[in-house]
Coordinates of C-alpha atoms and ligand atoms in Angstrom, one line a residue:
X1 CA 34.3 -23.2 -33.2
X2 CA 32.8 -19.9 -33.4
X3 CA 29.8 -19.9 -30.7
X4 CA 27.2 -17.1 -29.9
X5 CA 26.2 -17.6 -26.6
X6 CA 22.8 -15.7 -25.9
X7 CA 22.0 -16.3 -22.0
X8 CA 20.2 -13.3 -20.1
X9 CA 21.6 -13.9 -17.1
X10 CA 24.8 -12.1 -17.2
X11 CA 26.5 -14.9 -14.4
X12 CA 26.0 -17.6 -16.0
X13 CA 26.7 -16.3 -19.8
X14 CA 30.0 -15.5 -18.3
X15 CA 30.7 -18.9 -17.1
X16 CA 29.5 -20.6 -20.0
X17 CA 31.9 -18.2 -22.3
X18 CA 35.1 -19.2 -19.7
X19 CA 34.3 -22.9 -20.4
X20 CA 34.0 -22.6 -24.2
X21 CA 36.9 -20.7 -24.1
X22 CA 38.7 -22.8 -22.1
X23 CA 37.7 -25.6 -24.1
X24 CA 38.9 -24.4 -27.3
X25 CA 36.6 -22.3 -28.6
X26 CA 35.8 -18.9 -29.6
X27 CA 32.4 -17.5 -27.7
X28 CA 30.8 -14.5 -28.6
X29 CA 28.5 -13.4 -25.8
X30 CA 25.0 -11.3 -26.0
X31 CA 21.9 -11.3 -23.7
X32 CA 19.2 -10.3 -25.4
X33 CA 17.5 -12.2 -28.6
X34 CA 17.5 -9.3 -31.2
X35 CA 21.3 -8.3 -30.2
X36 CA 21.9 -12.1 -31.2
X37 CA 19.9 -12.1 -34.4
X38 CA 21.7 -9.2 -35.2
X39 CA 24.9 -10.5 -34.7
X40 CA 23.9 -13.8 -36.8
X41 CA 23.5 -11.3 -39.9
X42 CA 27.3 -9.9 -39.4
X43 CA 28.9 -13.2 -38.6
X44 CA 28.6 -16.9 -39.6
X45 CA 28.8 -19.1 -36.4
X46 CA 28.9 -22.4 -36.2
X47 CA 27.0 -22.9 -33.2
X48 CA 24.7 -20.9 -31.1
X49 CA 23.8 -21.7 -27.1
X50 CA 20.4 -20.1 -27.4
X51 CA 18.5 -19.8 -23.5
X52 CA 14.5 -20.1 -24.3
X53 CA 13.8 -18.0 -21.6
X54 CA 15.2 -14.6 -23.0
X55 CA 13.6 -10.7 -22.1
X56 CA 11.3 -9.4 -24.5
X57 CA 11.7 -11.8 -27.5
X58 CA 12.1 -15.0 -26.5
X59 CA 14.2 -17.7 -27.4
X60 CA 11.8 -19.6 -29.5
X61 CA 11.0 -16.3 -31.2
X62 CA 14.9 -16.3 -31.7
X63 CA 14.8 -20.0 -33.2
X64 CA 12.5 -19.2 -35.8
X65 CA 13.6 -15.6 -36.8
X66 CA 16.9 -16.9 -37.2
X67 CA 15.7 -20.8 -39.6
X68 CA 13.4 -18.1 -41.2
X69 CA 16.3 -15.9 -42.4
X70 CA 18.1 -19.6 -43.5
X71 CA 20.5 -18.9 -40.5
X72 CA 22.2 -22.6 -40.5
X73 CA 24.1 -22.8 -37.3
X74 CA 23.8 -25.5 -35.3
X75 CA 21.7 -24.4 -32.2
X76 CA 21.8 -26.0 -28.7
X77 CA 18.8 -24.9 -26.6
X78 CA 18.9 -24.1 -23.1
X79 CA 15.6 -24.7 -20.9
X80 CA 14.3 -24.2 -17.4
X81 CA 13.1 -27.3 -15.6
X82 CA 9.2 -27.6 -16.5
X83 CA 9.6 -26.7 -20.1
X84 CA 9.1 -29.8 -22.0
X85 CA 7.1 -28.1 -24.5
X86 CA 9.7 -25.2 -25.2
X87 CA 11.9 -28.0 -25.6
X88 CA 10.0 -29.9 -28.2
X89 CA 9.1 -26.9 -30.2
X90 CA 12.6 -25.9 -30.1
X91 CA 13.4 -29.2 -31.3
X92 CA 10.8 -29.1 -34.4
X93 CA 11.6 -25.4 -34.9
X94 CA 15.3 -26.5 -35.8
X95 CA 17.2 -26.5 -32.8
X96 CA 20.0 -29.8 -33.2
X97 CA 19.7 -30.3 -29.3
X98 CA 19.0 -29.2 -25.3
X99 CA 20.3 -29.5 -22.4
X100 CA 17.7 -28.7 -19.3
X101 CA 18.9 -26.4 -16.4
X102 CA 21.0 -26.5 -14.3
X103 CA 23.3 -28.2 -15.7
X104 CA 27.3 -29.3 -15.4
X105 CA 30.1 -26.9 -17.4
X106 CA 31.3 -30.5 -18.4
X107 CA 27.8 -31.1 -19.8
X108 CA 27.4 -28.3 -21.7
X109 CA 30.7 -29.0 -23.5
X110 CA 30.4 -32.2 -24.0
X111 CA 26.9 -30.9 -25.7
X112 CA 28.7 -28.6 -27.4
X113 CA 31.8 -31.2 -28.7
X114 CA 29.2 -33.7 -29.9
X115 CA 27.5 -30.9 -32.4
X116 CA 30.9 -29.7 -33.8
X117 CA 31.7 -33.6 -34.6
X118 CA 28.5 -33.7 -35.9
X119 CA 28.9 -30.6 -38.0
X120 CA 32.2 -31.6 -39.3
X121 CA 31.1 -34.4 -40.8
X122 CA 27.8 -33.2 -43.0
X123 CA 29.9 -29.8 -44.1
X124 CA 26.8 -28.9 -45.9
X125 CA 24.2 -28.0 -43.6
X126 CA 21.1 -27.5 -45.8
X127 CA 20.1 -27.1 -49.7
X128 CA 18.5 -24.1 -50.2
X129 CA 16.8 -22.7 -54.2
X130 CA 15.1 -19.5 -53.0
X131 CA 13.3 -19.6 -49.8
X132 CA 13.2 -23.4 -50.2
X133 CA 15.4 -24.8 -48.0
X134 CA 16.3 -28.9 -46.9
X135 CA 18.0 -29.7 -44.0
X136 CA 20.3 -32.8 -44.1
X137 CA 20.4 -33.5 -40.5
X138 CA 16.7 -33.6 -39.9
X139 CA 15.3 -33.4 -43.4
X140 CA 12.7 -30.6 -42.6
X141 CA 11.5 -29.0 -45.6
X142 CA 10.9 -25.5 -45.9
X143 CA 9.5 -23.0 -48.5
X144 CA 9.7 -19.6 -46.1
X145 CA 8.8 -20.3 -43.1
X146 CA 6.2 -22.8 -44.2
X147 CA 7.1 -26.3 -43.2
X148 CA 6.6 -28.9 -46.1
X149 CA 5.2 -32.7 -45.2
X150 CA 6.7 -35.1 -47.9
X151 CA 7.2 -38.5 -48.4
X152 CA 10.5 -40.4 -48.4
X153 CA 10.5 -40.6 -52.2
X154 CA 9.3 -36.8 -53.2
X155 CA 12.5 -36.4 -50.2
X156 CA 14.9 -37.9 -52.4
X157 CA 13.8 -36.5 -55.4
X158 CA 14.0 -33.1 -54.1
X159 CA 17.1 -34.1 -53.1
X160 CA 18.7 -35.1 -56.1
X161 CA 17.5 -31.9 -57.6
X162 CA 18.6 -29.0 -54.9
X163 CA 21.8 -30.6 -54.5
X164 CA 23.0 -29.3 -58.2
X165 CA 20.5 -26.5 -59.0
X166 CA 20.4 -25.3 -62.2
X167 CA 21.5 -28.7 -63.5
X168 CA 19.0 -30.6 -65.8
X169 CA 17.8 -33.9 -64.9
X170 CA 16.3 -36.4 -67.5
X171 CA 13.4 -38.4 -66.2
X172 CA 15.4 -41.6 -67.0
X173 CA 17.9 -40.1 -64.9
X174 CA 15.8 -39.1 -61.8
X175 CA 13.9 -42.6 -61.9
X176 CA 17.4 -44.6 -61.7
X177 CA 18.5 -41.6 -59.0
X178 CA 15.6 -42.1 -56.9
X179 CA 13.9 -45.3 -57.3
X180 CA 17.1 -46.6 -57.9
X181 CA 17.3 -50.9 -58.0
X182 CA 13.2 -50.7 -58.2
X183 CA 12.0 -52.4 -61.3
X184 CA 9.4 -49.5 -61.9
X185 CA 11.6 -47.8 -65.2
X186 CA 8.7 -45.8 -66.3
X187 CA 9.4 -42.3 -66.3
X188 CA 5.4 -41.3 -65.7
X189 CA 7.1 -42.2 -62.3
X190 CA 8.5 -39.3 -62.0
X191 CA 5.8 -36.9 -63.9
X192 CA 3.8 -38.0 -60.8
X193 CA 6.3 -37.2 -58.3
X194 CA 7.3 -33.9 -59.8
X195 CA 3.5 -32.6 -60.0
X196 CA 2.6 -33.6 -56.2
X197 CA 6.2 -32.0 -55.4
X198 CA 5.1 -28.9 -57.2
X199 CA 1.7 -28.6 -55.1
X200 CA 3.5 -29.1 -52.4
X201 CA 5.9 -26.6 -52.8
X202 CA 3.6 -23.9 -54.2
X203 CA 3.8 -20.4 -56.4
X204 CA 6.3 -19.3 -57.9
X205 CA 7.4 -22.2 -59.6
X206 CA 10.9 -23.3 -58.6
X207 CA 10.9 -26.9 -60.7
X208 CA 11.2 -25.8 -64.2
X209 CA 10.4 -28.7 -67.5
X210 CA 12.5 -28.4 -69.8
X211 CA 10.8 -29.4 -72.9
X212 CA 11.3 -32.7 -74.5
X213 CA 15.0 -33.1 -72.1
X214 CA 13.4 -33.3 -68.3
X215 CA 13.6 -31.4 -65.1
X216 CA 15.7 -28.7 -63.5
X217 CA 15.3 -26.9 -60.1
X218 CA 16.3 -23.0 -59.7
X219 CA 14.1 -19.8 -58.9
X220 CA 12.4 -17.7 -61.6
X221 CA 14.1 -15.9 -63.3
X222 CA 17.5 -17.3 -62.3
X223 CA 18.3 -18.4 -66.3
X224 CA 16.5 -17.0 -69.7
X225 CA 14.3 -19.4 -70.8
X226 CA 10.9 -18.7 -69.4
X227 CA 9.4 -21.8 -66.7
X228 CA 6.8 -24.3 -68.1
X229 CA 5.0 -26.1 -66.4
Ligands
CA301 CA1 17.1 -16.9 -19.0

């Protein structure tokens, strides 16, 4: 795997690129959190080693700068002892795992193994219309960098329509998609569900109606005909 390491201390970066590389992998070393975000924009990686406790911006800062931007990688935090906090925030800001310091090379690989499984088998990391964004692993919902609460049902159904945007979805269609077996056929069902997903979602309008045919999810602007509501 391509990895971006991003660990201040220049020892320990240095290990931790011998044991990727020893491992198998291809490591891409930086110390500083703006050096990595840069280096996000030029290359796709598919994992990033991302210390919290970076100079200047830290590596929380990092985290969010880089989910913000819909950077996808998988990230595997690195925190001092004492930082349970850091850890969880890291956690809820997107990172996949962490691994407390110090820890074993063999740990850090193993870490490292078990996210490239992980990867390989959800190739598709996240479903993204605009700055809306889903991510599979954890389903955290996104418009910006404004996290969206929704329920396992307006999940699915946003589901169903940011995995073939642009696509137009009858009601009939969407009630068998998402309330599949359920013996509640009535397509008000999904009228309901599409206006609280809407509210939730916010301005501008990414679910479009198309008039007497259903429901189809793209950004404004992104086909001719103009967006009803
Ligand atoms: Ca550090």
């Amino acid at each position: 795997m391509h990895i971006l390491v991003v660990e201040d201390e220049v020892r320990l970066a240095r290990q931790i690129a011998a044991a990727l590389t020893e491992a198998g992998h291809d490591p891409l070393v930086v110390h500083d959190g703006e050096v990595a975000l840069q280096a996000t924009l030029e290359t796709p990686f598919d994992l990033i080693v991302l210390d919290l406790g970076l100079p200047q911006m830290d590596g929380l800062e990092v985290l969010r700068l880089l989910r913000a931007q819909h950077v996808a990688s998988r990230v595997l935090i690195l925190t001092a002892r004492g930082q349970v906090s850091d850890r969880v925030t890291g956690l809820q800001l997107g990172a996949d795992d962490y691994l407390p310091k110090p820890f074993a090379m063999q740990e850090l690989i193993a870490r490292v193994h078990a996210l490239g499984r992980r990867y390989n088998e959800e190739p598709a990391l996240m479903l993204r219309v605009g700055d809306l964004t889903l991510e599979l692993i954890n389903h955290t919902v996104c418009r910006g960098i404004r996290q969206i609460e929704l329920s396992a049902r307006e999940l699915m159904l946003l589901k169903v329509l940011m995995r073939e945007p642009g696509r137009i979805f009858t009601r009939t269609e969407l009630c068998e998609r998402v309330w599949e077996h359920a013996h509640e056929y009535d397509t008000k069902l999904v009228e309901v569900f599409i206006g609280r997903l809407r509210k939730k979602i916010g301005e501008p309008l990414l679910i479009h109606t198309v008039r007497h045919v259903g429901y189809t999810i793209r950004e404004s602007g992104a086909s001719s005909d103009s967006p009803q509501k």
